[in-house]
Each structure stands twice: as structure tokens, then as C-alpha cells.
PDB file of C-alpha atoms in Angstrom:
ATOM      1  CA  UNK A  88     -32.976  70.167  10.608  1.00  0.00           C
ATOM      2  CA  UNK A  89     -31.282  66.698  11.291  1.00  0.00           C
ATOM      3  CA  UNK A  90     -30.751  65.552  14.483  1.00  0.00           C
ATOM      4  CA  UNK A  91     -27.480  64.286  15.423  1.00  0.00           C
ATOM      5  CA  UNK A  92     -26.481  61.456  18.113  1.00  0.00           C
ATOM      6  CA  UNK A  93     -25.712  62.209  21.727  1.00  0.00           C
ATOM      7  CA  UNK A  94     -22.117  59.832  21.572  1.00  0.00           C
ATOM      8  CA  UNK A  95     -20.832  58.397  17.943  1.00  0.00           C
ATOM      9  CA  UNK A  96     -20.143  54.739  17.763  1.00  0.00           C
ATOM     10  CA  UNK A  97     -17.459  53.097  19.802  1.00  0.00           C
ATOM     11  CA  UNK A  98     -14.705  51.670  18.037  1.00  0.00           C
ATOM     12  CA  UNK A  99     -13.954  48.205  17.579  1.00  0.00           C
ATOM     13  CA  UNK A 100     -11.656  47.181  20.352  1.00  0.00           C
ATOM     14  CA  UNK A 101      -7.909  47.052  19.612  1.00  0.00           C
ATOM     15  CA  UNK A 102      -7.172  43.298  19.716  1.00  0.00           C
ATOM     16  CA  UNK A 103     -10.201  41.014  19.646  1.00  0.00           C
ATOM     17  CA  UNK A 104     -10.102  37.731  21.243  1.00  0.00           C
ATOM     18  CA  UNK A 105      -9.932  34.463  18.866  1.00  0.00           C
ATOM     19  CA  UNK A 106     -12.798  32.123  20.248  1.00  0.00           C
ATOM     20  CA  UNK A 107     -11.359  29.278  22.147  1.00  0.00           C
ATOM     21  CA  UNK A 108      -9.489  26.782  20.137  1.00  0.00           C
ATOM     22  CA  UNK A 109      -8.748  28.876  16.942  1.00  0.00           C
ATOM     23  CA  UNK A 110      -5.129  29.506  16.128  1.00  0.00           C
ATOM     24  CA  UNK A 111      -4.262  32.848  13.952  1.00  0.00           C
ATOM     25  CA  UNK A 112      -2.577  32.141  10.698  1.00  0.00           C
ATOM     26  CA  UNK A 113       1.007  32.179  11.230  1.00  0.00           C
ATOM     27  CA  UNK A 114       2.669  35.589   9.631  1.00  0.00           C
ATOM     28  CA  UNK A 115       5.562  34.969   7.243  1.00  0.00           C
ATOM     29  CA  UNK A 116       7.992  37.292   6.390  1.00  0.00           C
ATOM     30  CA  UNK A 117       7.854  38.979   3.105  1.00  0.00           C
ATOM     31  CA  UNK A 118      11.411  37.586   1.997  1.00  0.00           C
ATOM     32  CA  UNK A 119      10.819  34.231   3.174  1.00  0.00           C
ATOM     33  CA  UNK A 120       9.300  33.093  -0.790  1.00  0.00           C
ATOM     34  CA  UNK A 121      12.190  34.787  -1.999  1.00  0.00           C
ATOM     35  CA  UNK A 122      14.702  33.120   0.373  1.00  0.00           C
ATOM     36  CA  UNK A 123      12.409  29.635  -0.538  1.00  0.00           C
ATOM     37  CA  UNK A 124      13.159  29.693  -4.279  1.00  0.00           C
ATOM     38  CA  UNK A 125      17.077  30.997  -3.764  1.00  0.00           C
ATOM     39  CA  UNK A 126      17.392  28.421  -1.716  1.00  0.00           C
ATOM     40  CA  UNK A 127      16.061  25.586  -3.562  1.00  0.00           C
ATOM     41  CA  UNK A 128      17.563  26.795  -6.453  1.00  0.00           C
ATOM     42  CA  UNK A 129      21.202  26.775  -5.190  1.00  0.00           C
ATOM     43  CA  UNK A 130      20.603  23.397  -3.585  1.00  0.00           C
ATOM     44  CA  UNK A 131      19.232  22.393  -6.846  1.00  0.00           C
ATOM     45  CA  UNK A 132      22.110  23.207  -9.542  1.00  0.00           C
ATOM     46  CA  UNK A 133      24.543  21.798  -6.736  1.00  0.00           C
ATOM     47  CA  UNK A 134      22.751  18.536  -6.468  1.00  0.00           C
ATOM     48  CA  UNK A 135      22.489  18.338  -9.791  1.00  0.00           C
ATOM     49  CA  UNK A 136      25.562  18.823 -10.933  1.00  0.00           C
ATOM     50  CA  UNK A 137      26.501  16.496  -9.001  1.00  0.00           C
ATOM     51  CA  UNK A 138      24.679  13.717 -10.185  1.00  0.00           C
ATOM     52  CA  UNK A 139      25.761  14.933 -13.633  1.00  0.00           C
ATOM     53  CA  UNK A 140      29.527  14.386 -12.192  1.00  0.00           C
ATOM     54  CA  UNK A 141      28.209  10.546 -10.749  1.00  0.00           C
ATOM     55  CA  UNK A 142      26.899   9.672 -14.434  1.00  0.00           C
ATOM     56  CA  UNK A 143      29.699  10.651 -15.863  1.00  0.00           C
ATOM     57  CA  UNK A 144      32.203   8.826 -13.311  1.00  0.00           C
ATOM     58  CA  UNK A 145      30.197   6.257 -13.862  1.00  0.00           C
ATOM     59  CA  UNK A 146      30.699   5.799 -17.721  1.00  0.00           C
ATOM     60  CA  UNK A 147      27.094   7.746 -18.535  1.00  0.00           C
ATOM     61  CA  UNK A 148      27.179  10.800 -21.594  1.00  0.00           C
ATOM     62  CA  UNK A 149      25.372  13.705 -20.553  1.00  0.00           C
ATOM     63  CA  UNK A 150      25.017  14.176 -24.397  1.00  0.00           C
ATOM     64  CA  UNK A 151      22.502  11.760 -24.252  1.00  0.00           C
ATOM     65  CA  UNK A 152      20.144  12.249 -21.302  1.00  0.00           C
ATOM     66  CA  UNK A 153      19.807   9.433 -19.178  1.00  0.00           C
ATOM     67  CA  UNK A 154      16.336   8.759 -17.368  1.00  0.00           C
ATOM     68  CA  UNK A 155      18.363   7.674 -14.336  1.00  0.00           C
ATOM     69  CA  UNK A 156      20.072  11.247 -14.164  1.00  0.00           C
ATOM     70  CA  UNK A 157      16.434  12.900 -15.444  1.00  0.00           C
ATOM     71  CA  UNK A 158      14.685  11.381 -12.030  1.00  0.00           C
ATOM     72  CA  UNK A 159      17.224  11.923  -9.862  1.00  0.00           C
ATOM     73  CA  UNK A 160      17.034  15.311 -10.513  1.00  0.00           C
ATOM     74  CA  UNK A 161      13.514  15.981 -10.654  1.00  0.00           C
ATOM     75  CA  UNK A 162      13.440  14.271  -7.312  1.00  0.00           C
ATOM     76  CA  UNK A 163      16.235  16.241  -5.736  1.00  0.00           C
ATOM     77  CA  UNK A 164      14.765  19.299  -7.371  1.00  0.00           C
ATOM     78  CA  UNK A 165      10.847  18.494  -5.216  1.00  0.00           C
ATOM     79  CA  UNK A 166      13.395  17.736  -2.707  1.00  0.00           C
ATOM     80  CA  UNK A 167      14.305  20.857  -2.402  1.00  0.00           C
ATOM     81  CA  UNK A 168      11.875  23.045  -2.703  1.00  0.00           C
ATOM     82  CA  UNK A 169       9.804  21.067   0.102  1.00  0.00           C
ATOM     83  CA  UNK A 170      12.554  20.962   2.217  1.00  0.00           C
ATOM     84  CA  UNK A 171      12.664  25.160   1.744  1.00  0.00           C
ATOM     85  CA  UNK A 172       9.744  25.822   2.262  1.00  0.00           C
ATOM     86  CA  UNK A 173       9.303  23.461   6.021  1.00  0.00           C
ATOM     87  CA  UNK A 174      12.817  24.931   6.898  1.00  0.00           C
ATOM     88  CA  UNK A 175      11.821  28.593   6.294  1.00  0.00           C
ATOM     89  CA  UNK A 176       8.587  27.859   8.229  1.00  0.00           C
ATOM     90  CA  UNK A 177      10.338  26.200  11.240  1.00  0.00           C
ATOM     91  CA  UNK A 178      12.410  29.834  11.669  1.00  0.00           C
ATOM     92  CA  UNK A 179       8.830  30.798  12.884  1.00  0.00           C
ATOM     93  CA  UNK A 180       7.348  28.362  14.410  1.00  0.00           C
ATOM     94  CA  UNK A 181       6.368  24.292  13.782  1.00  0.00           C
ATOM     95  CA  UNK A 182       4.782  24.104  10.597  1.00  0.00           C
ATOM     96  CA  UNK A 183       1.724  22.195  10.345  1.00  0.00           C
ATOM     97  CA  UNK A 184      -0.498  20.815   7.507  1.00  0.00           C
ATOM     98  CA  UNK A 185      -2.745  23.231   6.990  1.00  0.00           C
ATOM     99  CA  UNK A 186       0.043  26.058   7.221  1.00  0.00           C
ATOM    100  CA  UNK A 187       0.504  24.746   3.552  1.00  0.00           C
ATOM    101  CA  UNK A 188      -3.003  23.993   2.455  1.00  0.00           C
ATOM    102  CA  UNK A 189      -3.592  20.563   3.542  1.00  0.00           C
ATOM    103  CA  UNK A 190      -6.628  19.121   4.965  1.00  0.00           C
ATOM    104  CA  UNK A 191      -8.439  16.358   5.796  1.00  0.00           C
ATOM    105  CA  UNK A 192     -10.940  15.179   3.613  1.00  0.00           C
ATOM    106  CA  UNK A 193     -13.220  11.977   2.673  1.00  0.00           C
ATOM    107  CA  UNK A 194     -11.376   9.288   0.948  1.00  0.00           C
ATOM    108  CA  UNK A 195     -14.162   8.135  -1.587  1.00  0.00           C
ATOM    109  CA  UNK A 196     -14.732  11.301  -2.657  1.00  0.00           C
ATOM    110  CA  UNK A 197     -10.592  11.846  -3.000  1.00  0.00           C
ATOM    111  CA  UNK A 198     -10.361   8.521  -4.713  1.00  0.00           C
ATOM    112  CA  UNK A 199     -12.809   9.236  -7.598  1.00  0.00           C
ATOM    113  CA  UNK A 200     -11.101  12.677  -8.345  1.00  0.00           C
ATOM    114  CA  UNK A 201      -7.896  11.312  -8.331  1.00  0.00           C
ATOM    115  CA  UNK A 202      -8.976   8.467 -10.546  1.00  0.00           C
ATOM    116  CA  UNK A 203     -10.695  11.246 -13.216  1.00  0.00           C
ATOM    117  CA  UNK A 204      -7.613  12.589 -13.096  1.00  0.00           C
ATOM    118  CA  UNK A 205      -5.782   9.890 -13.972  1.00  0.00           C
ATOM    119  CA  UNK A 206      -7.967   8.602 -16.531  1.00  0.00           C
ATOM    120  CA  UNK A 207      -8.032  12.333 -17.997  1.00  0.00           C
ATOM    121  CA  UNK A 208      -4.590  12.017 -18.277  1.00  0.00           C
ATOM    122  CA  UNK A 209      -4.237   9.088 -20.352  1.00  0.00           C
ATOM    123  CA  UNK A 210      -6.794  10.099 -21.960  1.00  0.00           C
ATOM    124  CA  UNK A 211      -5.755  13.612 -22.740  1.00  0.00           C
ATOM    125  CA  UNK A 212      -2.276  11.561 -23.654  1.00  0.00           C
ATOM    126  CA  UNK A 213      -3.867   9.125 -26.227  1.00  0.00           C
ATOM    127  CA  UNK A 214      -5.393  12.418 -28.199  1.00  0.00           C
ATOM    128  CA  UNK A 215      -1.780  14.575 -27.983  1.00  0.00           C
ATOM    129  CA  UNK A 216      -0.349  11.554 -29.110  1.00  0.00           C
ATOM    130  CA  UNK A 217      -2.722  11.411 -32.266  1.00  0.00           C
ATOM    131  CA  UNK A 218      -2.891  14.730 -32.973  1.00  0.00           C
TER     132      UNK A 218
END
């Protein structure tokens, strides 16, 4: 015969306390990546139509793709998605760094992995490029 306990196990209690200090992760709204890329999107083509319509006024043929209409896109397109995702986080509260993934960390060991990357890339370049 088994024996079984007098009282089971309490249960966890409801909401436990964060120790002092520690913030909980913000909660985003399922729509809000959704909303992000729309966003950027839109704000994208418009933009960049728009500098299409500059280059143009501006005696430039979109036939021939100039690097000054290239880069200005690209940068209104990183524009834009940054600028979605901060705005979408400020409808819930101020966004901080590591919201997005950003920490601190030491700089010498950040400086040799950015410089491995950069060699790698040259690198990696130089055998594409012979290939």
C-alpha cells in the first residue's frame, strides 16, 4: 500500500515579484512586425520614387542606375525600417537599447571581431572575384 501526503503542494503564487531593479521585457503586440514592415515599405517606395523623380529633374536616366540614386535609397530604405521599428515601440512605452538587442560590451574584444570581419570580407571578395 502507498502512502499518500496529508496536503499536495501549494501552487506557485499568481504573480511573483521581479527582484529589485529588474525590468520585465516589454510585451509587443502581435501586429506590431507586421505594421513595422508595411510601414517601412510604404515609406520606402514613396521615398524612393521620389528620388527617382529628383534624378530625373535633375537630368539623371534611371535606365542607367546611378550610385547617387542607389545610396540614397538604401539609406532611406535603413531609414525606414529603424525609424518603424522605434516608432512602433514608443506606442508602448520608451524604447531602450536592449529592447532591440543592444548591449554593452568591451571595446578590444569588439574591435578585433569587427576587424576579422572586415578582413574576411575583403578577403572573401578577392576569392569571388577570382573565381
Amino acid at each position: 500500500m502507498t502512502a499518500t501526503p496529508e496536503a499536495p503542494h501549494p501552487p506557485p503564487p499568481a504573480n511573483p515579484e521581479l527582484p529589485e531593479g529588474v525590468e520585465r521585457e516589454p510585451r509587443w503586440p502581435w501586429w506590431f512586425s507586421l505594421a513595422g514592415f508595411g510601414i517601412a515599405l510604404g515609406v520606402t517606395l514613396v521615398l524612393g520614387a521620389l528620388i527617382g523623380v529628383v534624378a530625373v529633374v535633375l537630368g539623371g536616366d534611371l535606365d542607367e542606375t546611378s550610385p547617387a540614386v542607389t545610396i540614397g535609397g538604401a539609406v532611406v530604405q535603413y531609414v525606414a525600417f529603424i525609424g518603424a521599428a522605434v516608432g512602433l515601440a514608443y506606442l508602448r512605452l520608451r524604447p531602450r537599447a536592449w529592447h532591440f538587442g543592444f548591449r554593452r560590451t568591451r571595446f578590444w574584444p569588439a574591435l578585433g571581431w569587427s576587424a576579422l570581419a572586415f578582413v574576411s570580407f575583403f578577403v572573401l571578395s578577392a576569392i569571388y572575384a577570382v573565381a
